PDB file of C-alpha atoms in Angstrom:
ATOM      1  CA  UNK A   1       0.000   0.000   0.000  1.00  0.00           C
ATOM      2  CA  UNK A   2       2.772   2.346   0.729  1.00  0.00           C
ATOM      3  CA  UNK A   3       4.464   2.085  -2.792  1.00  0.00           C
ATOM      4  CA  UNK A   4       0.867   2.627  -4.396  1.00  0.00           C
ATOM      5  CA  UNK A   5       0.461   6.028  -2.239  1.00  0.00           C
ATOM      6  CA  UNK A   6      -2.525   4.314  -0.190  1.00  0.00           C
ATOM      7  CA  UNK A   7      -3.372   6.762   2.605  1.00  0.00           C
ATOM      8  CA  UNK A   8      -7.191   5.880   3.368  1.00  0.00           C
ATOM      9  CA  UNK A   9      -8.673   2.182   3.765  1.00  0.00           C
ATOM     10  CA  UNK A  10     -12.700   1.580   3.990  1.00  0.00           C
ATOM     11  CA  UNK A  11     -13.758  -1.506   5.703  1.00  0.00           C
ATOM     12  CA  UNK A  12     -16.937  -2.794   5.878  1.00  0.00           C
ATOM     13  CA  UNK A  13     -18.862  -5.860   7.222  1.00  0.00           C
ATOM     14  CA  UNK A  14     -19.504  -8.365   4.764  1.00  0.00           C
ATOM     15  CA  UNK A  15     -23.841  -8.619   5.674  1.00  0.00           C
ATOM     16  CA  UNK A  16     -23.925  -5.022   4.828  1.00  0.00           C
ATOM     17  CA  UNK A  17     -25.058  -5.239   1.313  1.00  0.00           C
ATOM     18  CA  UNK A  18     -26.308  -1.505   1.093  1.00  0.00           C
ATOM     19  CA  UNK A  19     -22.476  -0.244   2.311  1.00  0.00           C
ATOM     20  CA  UNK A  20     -21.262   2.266  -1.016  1.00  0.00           C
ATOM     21  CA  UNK A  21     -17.751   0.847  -1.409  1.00  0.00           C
ATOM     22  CA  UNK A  22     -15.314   3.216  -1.246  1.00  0.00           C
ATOM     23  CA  UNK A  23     -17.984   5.689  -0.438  1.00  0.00           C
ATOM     24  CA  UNK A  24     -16.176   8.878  -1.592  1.00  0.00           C
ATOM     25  CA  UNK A  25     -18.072  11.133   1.182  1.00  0.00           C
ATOM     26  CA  UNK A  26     -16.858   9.169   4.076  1.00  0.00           C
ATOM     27  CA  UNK A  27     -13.936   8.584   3.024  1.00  0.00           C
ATOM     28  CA  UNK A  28     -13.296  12.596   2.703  1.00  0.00           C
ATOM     29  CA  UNK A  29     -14.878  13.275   5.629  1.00  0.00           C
ATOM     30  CA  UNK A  30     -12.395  11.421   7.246  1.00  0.00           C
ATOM     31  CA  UNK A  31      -9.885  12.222   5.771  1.00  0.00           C
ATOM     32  CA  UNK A  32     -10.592  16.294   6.327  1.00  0.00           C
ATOM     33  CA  UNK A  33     -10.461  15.604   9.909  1.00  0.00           C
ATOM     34  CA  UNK A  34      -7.023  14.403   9.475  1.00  0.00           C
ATOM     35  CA  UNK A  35      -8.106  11.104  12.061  1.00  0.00           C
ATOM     36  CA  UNK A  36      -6.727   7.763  12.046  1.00  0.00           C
ATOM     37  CA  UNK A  37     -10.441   5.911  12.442  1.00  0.00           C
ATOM     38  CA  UNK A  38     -13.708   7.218  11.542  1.00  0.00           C
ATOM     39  CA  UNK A  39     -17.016   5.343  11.651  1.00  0.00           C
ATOM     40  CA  UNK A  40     -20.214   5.792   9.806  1.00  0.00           C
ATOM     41  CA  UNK A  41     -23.771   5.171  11.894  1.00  0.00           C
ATOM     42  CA  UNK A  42     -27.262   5.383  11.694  1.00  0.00           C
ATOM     43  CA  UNK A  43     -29.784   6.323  13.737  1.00  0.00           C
ATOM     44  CA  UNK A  44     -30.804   3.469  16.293  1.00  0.00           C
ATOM     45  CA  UNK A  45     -34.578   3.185  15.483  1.00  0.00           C
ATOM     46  CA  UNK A  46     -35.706   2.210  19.563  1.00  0.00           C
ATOM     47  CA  UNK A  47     -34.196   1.509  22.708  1.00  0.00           C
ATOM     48  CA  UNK A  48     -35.080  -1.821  21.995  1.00  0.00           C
ATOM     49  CA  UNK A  49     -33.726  -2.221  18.488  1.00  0.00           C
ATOM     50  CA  UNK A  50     -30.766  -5.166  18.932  1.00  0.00           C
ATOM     51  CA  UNK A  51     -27.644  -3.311  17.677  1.00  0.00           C
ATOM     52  CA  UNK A  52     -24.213  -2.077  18.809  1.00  0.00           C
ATOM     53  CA  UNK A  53     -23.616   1.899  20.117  1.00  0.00           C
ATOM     54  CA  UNK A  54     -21.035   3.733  18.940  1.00  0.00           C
ATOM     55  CA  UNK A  55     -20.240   5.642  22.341  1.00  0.00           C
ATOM     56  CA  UNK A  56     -17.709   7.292  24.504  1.00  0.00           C
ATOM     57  CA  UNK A  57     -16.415   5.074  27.159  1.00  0.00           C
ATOM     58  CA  UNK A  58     -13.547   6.869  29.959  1.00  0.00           C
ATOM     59  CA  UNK A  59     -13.011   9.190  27.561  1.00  0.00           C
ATOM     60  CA  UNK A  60     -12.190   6.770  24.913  1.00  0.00           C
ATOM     61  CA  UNK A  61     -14.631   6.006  21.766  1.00  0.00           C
ATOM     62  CA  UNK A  62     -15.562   2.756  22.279  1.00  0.00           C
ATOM     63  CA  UNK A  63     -18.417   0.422  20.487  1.00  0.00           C
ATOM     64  CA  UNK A  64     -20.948  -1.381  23.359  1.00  0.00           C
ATOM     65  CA  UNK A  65     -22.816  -3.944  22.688  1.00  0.00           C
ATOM     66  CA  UNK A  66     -26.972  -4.335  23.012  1.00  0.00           C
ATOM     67  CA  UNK A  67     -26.694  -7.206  25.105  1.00  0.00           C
ATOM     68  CA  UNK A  68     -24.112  -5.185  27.692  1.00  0.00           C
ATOM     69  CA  UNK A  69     -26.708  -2.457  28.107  1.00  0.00           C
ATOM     70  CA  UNK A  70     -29.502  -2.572  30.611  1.00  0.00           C
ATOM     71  CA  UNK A  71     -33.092  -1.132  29.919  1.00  0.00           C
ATOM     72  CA  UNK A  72     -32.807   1.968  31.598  1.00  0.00           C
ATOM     73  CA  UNK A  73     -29.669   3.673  29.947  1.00  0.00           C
ATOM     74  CA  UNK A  74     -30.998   2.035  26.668  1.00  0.00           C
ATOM     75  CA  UNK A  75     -34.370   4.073  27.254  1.00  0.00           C
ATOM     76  CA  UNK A  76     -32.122   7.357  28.295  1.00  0.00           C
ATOM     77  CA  UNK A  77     -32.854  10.334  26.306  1.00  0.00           C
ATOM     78  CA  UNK A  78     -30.718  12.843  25.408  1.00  0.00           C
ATOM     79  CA  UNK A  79     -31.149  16.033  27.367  1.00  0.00           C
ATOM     80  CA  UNK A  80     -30.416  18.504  24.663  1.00  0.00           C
ATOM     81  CA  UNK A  81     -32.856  16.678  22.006  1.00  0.00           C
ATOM     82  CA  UNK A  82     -35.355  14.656  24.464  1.00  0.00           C
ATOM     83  CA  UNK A  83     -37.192  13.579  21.449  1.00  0.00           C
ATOM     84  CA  UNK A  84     -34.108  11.361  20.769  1.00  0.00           C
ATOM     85  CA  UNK A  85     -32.291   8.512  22.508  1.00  0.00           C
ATOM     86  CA  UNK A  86     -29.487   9.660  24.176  1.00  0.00           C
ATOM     87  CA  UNK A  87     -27.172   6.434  22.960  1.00  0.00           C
ATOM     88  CA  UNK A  88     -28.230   6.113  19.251  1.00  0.00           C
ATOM     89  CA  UNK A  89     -25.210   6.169  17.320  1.00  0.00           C
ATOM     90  CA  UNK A  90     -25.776   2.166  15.811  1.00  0.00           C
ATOM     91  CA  UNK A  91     -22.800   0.489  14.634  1.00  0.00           C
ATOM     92  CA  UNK A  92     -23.302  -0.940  11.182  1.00  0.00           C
ATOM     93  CA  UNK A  93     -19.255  -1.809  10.961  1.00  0.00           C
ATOM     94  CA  UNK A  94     -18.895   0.624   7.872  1.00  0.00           C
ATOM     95  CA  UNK A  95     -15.203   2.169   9.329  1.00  0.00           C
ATOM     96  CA  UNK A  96     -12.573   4.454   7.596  1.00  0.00           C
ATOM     97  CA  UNK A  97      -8.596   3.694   8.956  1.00  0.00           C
ATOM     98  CA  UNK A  98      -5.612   5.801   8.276  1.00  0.00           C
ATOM     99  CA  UNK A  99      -3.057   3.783   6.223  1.00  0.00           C
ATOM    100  CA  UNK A 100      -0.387   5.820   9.418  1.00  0.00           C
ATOM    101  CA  UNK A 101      -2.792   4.103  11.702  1.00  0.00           C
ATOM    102  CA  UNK A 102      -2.295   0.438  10.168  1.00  0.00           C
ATOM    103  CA  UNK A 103       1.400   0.886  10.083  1.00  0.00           C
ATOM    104  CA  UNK A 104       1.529   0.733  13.468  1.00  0.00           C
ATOM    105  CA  UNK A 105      -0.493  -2.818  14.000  1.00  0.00           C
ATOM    106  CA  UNK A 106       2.722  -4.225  15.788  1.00  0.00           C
ATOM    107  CA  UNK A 107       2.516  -1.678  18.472  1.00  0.00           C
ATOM    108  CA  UNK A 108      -1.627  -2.137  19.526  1.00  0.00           C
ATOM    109  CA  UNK A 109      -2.845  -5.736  17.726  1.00  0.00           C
ATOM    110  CA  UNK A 110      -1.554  -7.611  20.967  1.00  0.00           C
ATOM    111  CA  UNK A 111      -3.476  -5.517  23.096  1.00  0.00           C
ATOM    112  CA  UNK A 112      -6.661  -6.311  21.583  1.00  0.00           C
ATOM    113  CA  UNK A 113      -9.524  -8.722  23.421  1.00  0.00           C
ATOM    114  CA  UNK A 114     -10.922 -11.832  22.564  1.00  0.00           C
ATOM    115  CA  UNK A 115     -14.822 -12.416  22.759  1.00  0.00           C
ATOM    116  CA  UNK A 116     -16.469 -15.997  23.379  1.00  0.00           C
ATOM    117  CA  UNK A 117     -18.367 -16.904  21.221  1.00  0.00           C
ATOM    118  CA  UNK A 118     -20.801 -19.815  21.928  1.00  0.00           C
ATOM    119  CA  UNK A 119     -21.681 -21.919  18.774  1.00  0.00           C
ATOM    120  CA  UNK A 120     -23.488 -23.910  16.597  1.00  0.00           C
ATOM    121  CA  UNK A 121     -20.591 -25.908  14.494  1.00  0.00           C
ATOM    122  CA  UNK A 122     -21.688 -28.387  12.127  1.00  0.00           C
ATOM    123  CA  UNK A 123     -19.359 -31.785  12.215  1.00  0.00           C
ATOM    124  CA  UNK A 124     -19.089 -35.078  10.788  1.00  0.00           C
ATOM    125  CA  UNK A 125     -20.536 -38.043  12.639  1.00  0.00           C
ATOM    126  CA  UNK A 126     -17.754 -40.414  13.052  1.00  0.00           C
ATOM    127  CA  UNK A 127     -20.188 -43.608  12.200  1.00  0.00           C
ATOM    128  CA  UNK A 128     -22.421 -42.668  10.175  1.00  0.00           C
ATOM    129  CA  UNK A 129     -20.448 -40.091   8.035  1.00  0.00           C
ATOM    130  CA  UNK A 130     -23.616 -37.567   7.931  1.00  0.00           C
ATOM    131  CA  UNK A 131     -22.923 -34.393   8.601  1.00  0.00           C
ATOM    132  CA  UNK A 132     -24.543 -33.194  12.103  1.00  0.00           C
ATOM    133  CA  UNK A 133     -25.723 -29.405  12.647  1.00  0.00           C
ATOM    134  CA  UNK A 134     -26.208 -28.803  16.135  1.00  0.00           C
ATOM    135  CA  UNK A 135     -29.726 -27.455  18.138  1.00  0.00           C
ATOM    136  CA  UNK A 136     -27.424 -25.437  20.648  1.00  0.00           C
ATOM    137  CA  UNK A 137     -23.804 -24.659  20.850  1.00  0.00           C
ATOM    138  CA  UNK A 138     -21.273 -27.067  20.866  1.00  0.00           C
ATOM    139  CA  UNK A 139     -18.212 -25.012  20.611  1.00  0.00           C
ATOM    140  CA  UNK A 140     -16.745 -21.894  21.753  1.00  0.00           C
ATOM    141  CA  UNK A 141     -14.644 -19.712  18.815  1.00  0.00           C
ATOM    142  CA  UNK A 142     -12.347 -16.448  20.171  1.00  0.00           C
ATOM    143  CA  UNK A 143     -13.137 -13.969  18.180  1.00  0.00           C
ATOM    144  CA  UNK A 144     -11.753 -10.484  17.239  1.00  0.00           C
ATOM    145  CA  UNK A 145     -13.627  -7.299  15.969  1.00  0.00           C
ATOM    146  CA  UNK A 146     -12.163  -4.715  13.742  1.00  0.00           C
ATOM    147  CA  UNK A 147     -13.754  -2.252  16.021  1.00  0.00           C
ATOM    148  CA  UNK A 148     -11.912  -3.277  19.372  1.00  0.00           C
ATOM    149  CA  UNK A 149      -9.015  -0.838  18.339  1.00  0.00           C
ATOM    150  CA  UNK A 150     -11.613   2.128  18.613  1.00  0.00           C
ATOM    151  CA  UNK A 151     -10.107   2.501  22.771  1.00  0.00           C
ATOM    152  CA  UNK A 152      -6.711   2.739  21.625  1.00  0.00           C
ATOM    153  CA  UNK A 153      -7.345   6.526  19.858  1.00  0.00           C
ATOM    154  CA  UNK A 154      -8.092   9.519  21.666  1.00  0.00           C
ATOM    155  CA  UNK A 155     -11.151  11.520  20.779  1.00  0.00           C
ATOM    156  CA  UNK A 156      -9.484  14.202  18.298  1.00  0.00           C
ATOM    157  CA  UNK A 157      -7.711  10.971  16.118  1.00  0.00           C
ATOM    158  CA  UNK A 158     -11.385   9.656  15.845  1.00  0.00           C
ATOM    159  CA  UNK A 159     -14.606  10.574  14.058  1.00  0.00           C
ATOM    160  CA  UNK A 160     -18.451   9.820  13.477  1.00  0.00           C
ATOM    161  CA  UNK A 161     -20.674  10.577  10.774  1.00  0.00           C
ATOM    162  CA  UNK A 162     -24.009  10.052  10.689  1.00  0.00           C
TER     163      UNK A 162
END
């Protein structure tokens, strides 16, 4: 990337069939804050609506997931717009990174977390040779989100758009 002048990467999550690839907005958005990560959002529809926040966390941004929030700070509205949800920013994994920010994977990727994940994987019975899928979990898998470095960055190397 560095010998083809590469400065700005888009990443998206593979479900998200609406993303606009190298979405030219975002991407200079970013970019014209000079920060290493930016994300794009959309309005959580209701406090109940099973998604992931975009949020800041000790000062750091930070993505939280539905399941880690309880009823009563999903239901919290904002006290500038009470009309709106004060933690709405959903995360639809549509992120900008600085190619400077990359370069520097050696330094942070060690420091990121790994998530359980309980599931479902399909295997071969030994005897019969059918394949088996599973009614409830029969594994665990570690797993790693391209949004876990979002805590590493302070506020002014990190953006949101909406």
């Amino acid at each position: 990337m560095r010998k083809r002048g590469i400065q700005h990467i888009h990443a998206y999550c593979v479900d998200n069939c609406l993303v606009k690839v190298a979405d030219p907005v975002f991407i200079g958005f970013a970019a014209s804050k000079d920060v290493d990560i930016a994300t794009k959002v959309v309005r959580k529809r209701n406090a109940k609506e099973s998604v992931g926040l975009i949020l800041q966390k000790n000062g750091k941004p930070d993505v939280v997931e539905y399941s880690e929030i309880d009823d009563k700070t999903a239901e919290a509205k904002d006290s500038q717009k009470p009309d709106l949800l004060k933690f709405r920013a959903a995360n639809i994994v549509n992120h900008y990174y600085s190619f400077r920010f990359l370069e520097s994977i050696e330094d942070w990727a060690h420091k990121l977390p790994h998530h359980v994940a309980r599931k479902k994987i399909p295997y071969v019975d030994t005897e019969s040779g059918e394949t088996v899928k599973p009614d409830k979990p029969n594994g665990i898998k570690l797993e790693q989100f391209v949004f876990d470095v979002f805590p590493l960055l302070s506020l002014e190397k990190f953006a949101c758009m909406e």
